[in-house]
Structure formats: structure tokens, C-alpha cells
């Protein structure tokens, strides 16, 4: 199977067409039905990486790289862009940190099963290696060190997080739109915090590269795993 478009881009294109036709549908739900659910590799797994990774579980010498929030484990081609966006956020008074960068396949499965990640393939932009098997995340979650995602806290914390996400979206959409996708663009809706209203999608901390498709990333990650296996054998 040949992959020519990512799920996030497909969602965006369908939403755009429906908005132009003034049709209001639950896009997220519809797309979830199209792509399925659960914590196993989905339709973008055309490289065979899911089966390959499962086979590695039988190899006692192989250990998948562990989850990391370090900038050192972000892909070298994506790092300068992430740093530039973080600097723009600092100039607006925020203190951005990496809430998530590289994820191990097991961590990604857990997040998918809990509904905290809506991608339908384990080996997406967070679970990415380079050809040498080094961690090379092509997506990160940016949050403010003080407010995080704004979950389960005070109204002040929720408000601080929403203002951070609002500025993140404005920065990405105005200055990095050609190279970065913002998760806050996906299925946007109004979010009310006290007497203030914000409009954003379901993954406002998330930014990912547009310079490599998810299928290309999965194929590269498979090569990286093969390199790690050969290196240890």
C-alpha cells in the first residue's frame, strides 16, 4: 500500500471542505471510525514496521530506546524550528518546555489506549528514529512550565495554559505554517475558562514536522531498528 497523505492532513482537508460547504459534522468521530481504534499500528504501517517490531520482542538482545523529553532526542532537522518557536514564546512572557518528545513504542501504545493520543499508528512522529537507531522525534508537545496542559488544576492554571496554546498557535500558523503542523488546528471548538473563550483543536500542545510524511518516518525508523539489531548481533 502506498501512502500519499497523513491522517492529520486528511482531517484538515476534509474539515476545510465541509466548512466551505457550511456542513457541521463530528469530523473527529468520523475519522476515528475510518481509521479504527486501539493501540496497534494502523493504515500508515505500509513499511511493515509493526510486524518487524513485534518480531524483535523475541530477541533478548534488542531493547527499544526509552521515552525521552530531551531536546537532544528531537530530530536534528526539526530541532532549530522547535527552538525558534520556543524563543518566540519566551518573547511573549511564557516559559516553554518539552512536555513530550521521543516516545517508546510501548509508551505510545499506552497513550493511545488511554485516549490521550489519537494517531492510529504507533510508529508516528513521536516514535521516530534515524537510520542509525538514534532517537529522532519529528513531533513534540510544548507546554508552559508553570501551567502544563492546564488539567485538573485551578482556573488560573487552565487560563495560563490556554493563553500559552493560543500564542503557540498564532506563532506556528503565522510564521511556521509551511513547515510545522499545529495540533490545535485539528477539529477546533470553543473552550471556555471563566469569562474567556478560546478556540482550538484537541491537541494544542502538539507540533509536528511537515517536511517528512508519517510513512517516510516509519520507514526510516524501521531502518534504525534494523541497524540496532545488526549492531548488537
mmCIF file of C-alpha atoms in Angstrom:
data_model
loop_
_atom_site.group_PDB
_atom_site.id
_atom_site.type_symbol
_atom_site.label_atom_id
_atom_site.label_comp_id
_atom_site.label_asym_id
_atom_site.label_seq_id
_atom_site.Cartn_x
_atom_site.Cartn_y
_atom_site.Cartn_z
ATOM 1 C CA UNK A 1 0.000 0.000 0.000
ATOM 2 C CA UNK A 2 1.347 3.410 -0.947
ATOM 3 C CA UNK A 3 0.736 6.252 1.498
ATOM 4 C CA UNK A 4 0.332 9.692 -0.010
ATOM 5 C CA UNK A 5 -1.189 11.700 2.852
ATOM 6 C CA UNK A 6 -1.057 11.732 6.641
ATOM 7 C CA UNK A 7 -4.134 11.367 8.826
ATOM 8 C CA UNK A 8 -3.712 14.858 10.260
ATOM 9 C CA UNK A 9 -3.549 16.396 6.789
ATOM 10 C CA UNK A 10 -6.563 14.375 5.642
ATOM 11 C CA UNK A 11 -8.579 15.557 8.636
ATOM 12 C CA UNK A 12 -7.605 19.140 7.866
ATOM 13 C CA UNK A 13 -8.569 18.886 4.190
ATOM 14 C CA UNK A 14 -11.944 17.311 4.929
ATOM 15 C CA UNK A 15 -12.713 19.906 7.595
ATOM 16 C CA UNK A 16 -11.811 22.701 5.195
ATOM 17 C CA UNK A 17 -14.157 21.374 2.510
ATOM 18 C CA UNK A 18 -17.039 20.894 4.947
ATOM 19 C CA UNK A 19 -16.581 24.387 6.356
ATOM 20 C CA UNK A 20 -16.733 25.842 2.848
ATOM 21 C CA UNK A 21 -19.988 23.949 2.283
ATOM 22 C CA UNK A 22 -21.243 25.044 5.724
ATOM 23 C CA UNK A 23 -21.755 21.441 6.804
ATOM 24 C CA UNK A 24 -21.318 20.735 10.516
ATOM 25 C CA UNK A 25 -20.206 17.175 11.294
ATOM 26 C CA UNK A 26 -18.238 15.435 14.020
ATOM 27 C CA UNK A 27 -15.090 15.064 11.937
ATOM 28 C CA UNK A 28 -13.009 13.576 14.717
ATOM 29 C CA UNK A 29 -15.549 10.816 15.311
ATOM 30 C CA UNK A 30 -15.979 10.103 11.622
ATOM 31 C CA UNK A 31 -12.247 9.909 11.024
ATOM 32 C CA UNK A 32 -11.803 7.687 14.075
ATOM 33 C CA UNK A 33 -14.284 5.268 12.533
ATOM 34 C CA UNK A 34 -12.397 5.389 9.238
ATOM 35 C CA UNK A 35 -9.013 4.738 10.797
ATOM 36 C CA UNK A 36 -10.124 2.350 13.541
ATOM 37 C CA UNK A 37 -9.084 2.429 17.188
ATOM 38 C CA UNK A 38 -6.796 0.699 19.634
ATOM 39 C CA UNK A 39 -3.092 0.642 20.299
ATOM 40 C CA UNK A 40 -1.796 -1.264 17.279
ATOM 41 C CA UNK A 41 -0.138 0.038 14.102
ATOM 42 C CA UNK A 42 -2.750 1.347 11.695
ATOM 43 C CA UNK A 43 -3.122 2.019 7.989
ATOM 44 C CA UNK A 44 0.083 4.053 7.695
ATOM 45 C CA UNK A 45 2.123 0.970 8.624
ATOM 46 C CA UNK A 46 2.954 0.222 4.977
ATOM 47 C CA UNK A 47 6.639 -0.288 5.801
ATOM 48 C CA UNK A 48 5.872 -3.426 7.826
ATOM 49 C CA UNK A 49 7.401 -1.831 10.897
ATOM 50 C CA UNK A 50 4.660 -3.124 13.221
ATOM 51 C CA UNK A 51 5.306 -6.784 12.398
ATOM 52 C CA UNK A 52 9.051 -6.172 12.398
ATOM 53 C CA UNK A 53 8.956 -4.587 15.850
ATOM 54 C CA UNK A 54 6.792 -7.448 17.155
ATOM 55 C CA UNK A 55 9.417 -9.917 15.911
ATOM 56 C CA UNK A 56 12.105 -8.041 17.829
ATOM 57 C CA UNK A 57 10.283 -8.848 21.050
ATOM 58 C CA UNK A 58 11.642 -12.367 20.671
ATOM 59 C CA UNK A 59 15.211 -11.059 20.542
ATOM 60 C CA UNK A 60 16.542 -10.783 24.098
ATOM 61 C CA UNK A 61 19.437 -8.624 22.902
ATOM 62 C CA UNK A 62 17.181 -5.922 21.493
ATOM 63 C CA UNK A 63 15.869 -3.082 23.636
ATOM 64 C CA UNK A 64 13.886 -0.227 22.141
ATOM 65 C CA UNK A 65 15.090 3.283 23.033
ATOM 66 C CA UNK A 66 13.346 4.670 26.106
ATOM 67 C CA UNK A 67 10.976 7.635 26.233
ATOM 68 C CA UNK A 68 12.736 10.999 26.478
ATOM 69 C CA UNK A 69 11.815 14.672 26.824
ATOM 70 C CA UNK A 70 15.291 15.859 25.892
ATOM 71 C CA UNK A 71 15.881 18.251 23.003
ATOM 72 C CA UNK A 72 18.837 16.021 22.137
ATOM 73 C CA UNK A 73 16.331 13.345 21.103
ATOM 74 C CA UNK A 74 14.443 15.569 18.674
ATOM 75 C CA UNK A 75 15.376 15.089 15.012
ATOM 76 C CA UNK A 76 18.285 17.342 14.071
ATOM 77 C CA UNK A 77 16.347 18.807 11.131
ATOM 78 C CA UNK A 78 13.413 19.713 13.415
ATOM 79 C CA UNK A 79 15.372 20.981 16.434
ATOM 80 C CA UNK A 80 16.149 24.504 15.106
ATOM 81 C CA UNK A 81 12.466 25.056 14.317
ATOM 82 C CA UNK A 82 11.359 23.886 17.773
ATOM 83 C CA UNK A 83 13.940 26.133 19.428
ATOM 84 C CA UNK A 84 12.859 29.116 17.315
ATOM 85 C CA UNK A 85 9.203 28.601 18.282
ATOM 86 C CA UNK A 86 10.165 28.310 21.954
ATOM 87 C CA UNK A 87 12.122 31.567 21.721
ATOM 88 C CA UNK A 88 9.093 33.291 20.207
ATOM 89 C CA UNK A 89 7.015 32.038 23.144
ATOM 90 C CA UNK A 90 9.576 33.361 25.629
ATOM 91 C CA UNK A 91 9.351 36.775 23.990
ATOM 92 C CA UNK A 92 5.644 36.716 24.854
ATOM 93 C CA UNK A 93 6.377 36.041 28.532
ATOM 94 C CA UNK A 94 5.961 32.251 28.572
ATOM 95 C CA UNK A 95 8.372 29.604 29.863
ATOM 96 C CA UNK A 96 8.045 26.788 27.290
ATOM 97 C CA UNK A 97 9.366 23.302 27.979
ATOM 98 C CA UNK A 98 9.128 19.976 26.191
ATOM 99 C CA UNK A 99 6.172 18.130 27.672
ATOM 100 C CA UNK A 100 6.834 15.249 25.292
ATOM 101 C CA UNK A 101 9.408 14.476 22.615
ATOM 102 C CA UNK A 102 10.554 10.941 21.759
ATOM 103 C CA UNK A 103 8.237 8.146 22.926
ATOM 104 C CA UNK A 104 8.997 4.464 23.066
ATOM 105 C CA UNK A 105 6.523 2.230 21.170
ATOM 106 C CA UNK A 106 5.207 0.936 24.500
ATOM 107 C CA UNK A 107 4.607 4.450 25.822
ATOM 108 C CA UNK A 108 2.799 5.423 22.617
ATOM 109 C CA UNK A 109 0.581 2.336 22.845
ATOM 110 C CA UNK A 110 -0.353 3.222 26.426
ATOM 111 C CA UNK A 111 -1.279 6.782 25.440
ATOM 112 C CA UNK A 112 -3.377 5.540 22.526
ATOM 113 C CA UNK A 113 -5.195 3.026 24.693
ATOM 114 C CA UNK A 114 -5.961 5.747 27.242
ATOM 115 C CA UNK A 115 -7.260 8.038 24.504
ATOM 116 C CA UNK A 116 -4.507 10.590 25.092
ATOM 117 C CA UNK A 117 -3.144 10.124 21.572
ATOM 118 C CA UNK A 118 -5.483 9.878 18.583
ATOM 119 C CA UNK A 119 -2.980 8.795 15.961
ATOM 120 C CA UNK A 120 -3.835 5.375 14.557
ATOM 121 C CA UNK A 121 -0.293 4.103 14.145
ATOM 122 C CA UNK A 122 2.145 3.502 16.980
ATOM 123 C CA UNK A 123 5.069 4.490 14.804
ATOM 124 C CA UNK A 124 4.157 8.111 14.180
ATOM 125 C CA UNK A 125 6.172 11.298 14.547
ATOM 126 C CA UNK A 126 6.872 10.868 18.271
ATOM 127 C CA UNK A 127 8.146 7.293 17.848
ATOM 128 C CA UNK A 128 10.849 8.121 15.318
ATOM 129 C CA UNK A 129 14.454 7.002 14.935
ATOM 130 C CA UNK A 130 17.069 7.983 12.381
ATOM 131 C CA UNK A 131 18.819 5.418 10.154
ATOM 132 C CA UNK A 132 21.420 4.747 12.855
ATOM 133 C CA UNK A 133 18.816 3.989 15.514
ATOM 134 C CA UNK A 134 19.180 7.303 17.342
ATOM 135 C CA UNK A 135 16.080 8.902 18.818
ATOM 136 C CA UNK A 136 14.833 11.474 16.302
ATOM 137 C CA UNK A 137 11.362 12.746 17.245
ATOM 138 C CA UNK A 138 9.606 14.654 14.493
ATOM 139 C CA UNK A 139 6.922 15.923 16.869
ATOM 140 C CA UNK A 140 6.974 17.486 20.324
ATOM 141 C CA UNK A 141 4.446 18.753 22.839
ATOM 142 C CA UNK A 142 5.181 22.251 24.128
ATOM 143 C CA UNK A 143 3.721 23.426 27.438
ATOM 144 C CA UNK A 144 4.407 26.222 29.885
ATOM 145 C CA UNK A 145 6.492 25.059 32.857
ATOM 146 C CA UNK A 146 4.052 26.711 35.259
ATOM 147 C CA UNK A 147 0.737 25.642 33.726
ATOM 148 C CA UNK A 148 1.429 22.414 31.807
ATOM 149 C CA UNK A 149 -1.661 21.214 29.943
ATOM 150 C CA UNK A 150 -3.887 23.004 32.472
ATOM 151 C CA UNK A 151 -5.528 19.724 33.514
ATOM 152 C CA UNK A 152 -7.050 19.224 36.925
ATOM 153 C CA UNK A 153 -5.819 22.495 38.331
ATOM 154 C CA UNK A 154 -7.190 25.855 39.303
ATOM 155 C CA UNK A 155 -8.864 28.251 36.900
ATOM 156 C CA UNK A 156 -5.639 30.247 36.921
ATOM 157 C CA UNK A 157 -3.743 27.186 35.690
ATOM 158 C CA UNK A 158 -6.315 26.451 32.983
ATOM 159 C CA UNK A 159 -6.295 30.068 31.853
ATOM 160 C CA UNK A 160 -2.493 30.196 31.761
ATOM 161 C CA UNK A 161 -2.336 27.028 29.666
ATOM 162 C CA UNK A 162 -4.969 28.266 27.212
ATOM 163 C CA UNK A 163 -3.173 31.590 26.726
ATOM 164 C CA UNK A 164 0.042 29.669 26.083
ATOM 165 C CA UNK A 165 -1.650 27.431 23.492
ATOM 166 C CA UNK A 166 -3.268 30.457 21.861
ATOM 167 C CA UNK A 167 0.125 32.108 21.412
ATOM 168 C CA UNK A 168 1.687 28.841 20.240
ATOM 169 C CA UNK A 169 -0.973 28.511 17.555
ATOM 170 C CA UNK A 170 -0.599 32.100 16.418
ATOM 171 C CA UNK A 171 3.182 31.716 16.139
ATOM 172 C CA UNK A 172 3.050 28.444 14.211
ATOM 173 C CA UNK A 173 0.213 29.467 11.895
ATOM 174 C CA UNK A 174 1.688 32.859 11.067
ATOM 175 C CA UNK A 175 5.425 32.207 10.931
ATOM 176 C CA UNK A 176 5.998 28.451 10.541
ATOM 177 C CA UNK A 177 2.913 27.295 8.646
ATOM 178 C CA UNK A 178 4.855 25.898 5.676
ATOM 179 C CA UNK A 179 6.996 23.609 7.838
ATOM 180 C CA UNK A 180 5.036 22.859 11.019
ATOM 181 C CA UNK A 181 1.574 21.462 11.755
ATOM 182 C CA UNK A 182 -0.113 22.590 14.991
ATOM 183 C CA UNK A 183 -2.392 20.121 16.757
ATOM 184 C CA UNK A 184 -4.664 22.972 17.785
ATOM 185 C CA UNK A 185 -5.834 23.209 14.172
ATOM 186 C CA UNK A 186 -7.490 19.786 14.353
ATOM 187 C CA UNK A 187 -11.271 19.854 14.917
ATOM 188 C CA UNK A 188 -11.291 23.270 16.647
ATOM 189 C CA UNK A 189 -14.022 24.158 19.117
ATOM 190 C CA UNK A 190 -14.661 26.818 21.731
ATOM 191 C CA UNK A 191 -13.083 26.325 25.158
ATOM 192 C CA UNK A 192 -14.458 28.462 27.986
ATOM 193 C CA UNK A 193 -12.345 29.297 31.018
ATOM 194 C CA UNK A 194 -14.165 31.638 33.372
ATOM 195 C CA UNK A 195 -15.431 34.545 31.284
ATOM 196 C CA UNK A 196 -12.868 33.997 28.499
ATOM 197 C CA UNK A 197 -13.322 31.892 25.370
ATOM 198 C CA UNK A 198 -10.572 30.244 23.330
ATOM 199 C CA UNK A 199 -10.865 28.382 20.045
ATOM 200 C CA UNK A 200 -8.524 25.473 19.421
ATOM 201 C CA UNK A 201 -8.437 21.798 18.497
ATOM 202 C CA UNK A 202 -7.928 18.699 20.587
ATOM 203 C CA UNK A 203 -4.099 18.623 20.697
ATOM 204 C CA UNK A 204 -2.985 22.235 21.312
ATOM 205 C CA UNK A 205 0.441 21.410 22.782
ATOM 206 C CA UNK A 206 1.449 19.342 19.755
ATOM 207 C CA UNK A 207 3.590 20.477 16.839
ATOM 208 C CA UNK A 208 4.935 18.186 14.122
ATOM 209 C CA UNK A 209 7.038 18.490 11.008
ATOM 210 C CA UNK A 210 5.586 18.880 7.528
ATOM 211 C CA UNK A 211 8.900 18.046 5.893
ATOM 212 C CA UNK A 212 8.549 14.262 6.181
ATOM 213 C CA UNK A 213 5.418 12.132 5.859
ATOM 214 C CA UNK A 214 4.472 9.701 8.600
ATOM 215 C CA UNK A 215 5.103 6.809 6.214
ATOM 216 C CA UNK A 216 8.599 8.101 5.435
ATOM 217 C CA UNK A 217 9.287 8.483 9.142
ATOM 218 C CA UNK A 218 8.118 4.913 9.836
ATOM 219 C CA UNK A 219 10.323 3.546 7.054
ATOM 220 C CA UNK A 220 13.326 5.425 8.447
ATOM 221 C CA UNK A 221 12.548 4.184 11.969
ATOM 222 C CA UNK A 222 12.472 0.615 10.704
ATOM 223 C CA UNK A 223 15.935 1.096 9.207
ATOM 224 C CA UNK A 224 17.094 2.457 12.553
ATOM 225 C CA UNK A 225 15.782 -0.613 14.374
ATOM 226 C CA UNK A 226 17.458 -2.880 11.841
ATOM 227 C CA UNK A 227 20.711 -1.023 12.464
ATOM 228 C CA UNK A 228 20.394 -1.512 16.226
ATOM 229 C CA UNK A 229 19.747 -5.235 15.775
ATOM 230 C CA UNK A 230 22.714 -5.692 13.435
ATOM 231 C CA UNK A 231 24.920 -3.654 15.746
ATOM 232 C CA UNK A 232 24.181 -5.953 18.697
ATOM 233 C CA UNK A 233 24.355 -9.231 16.803
#
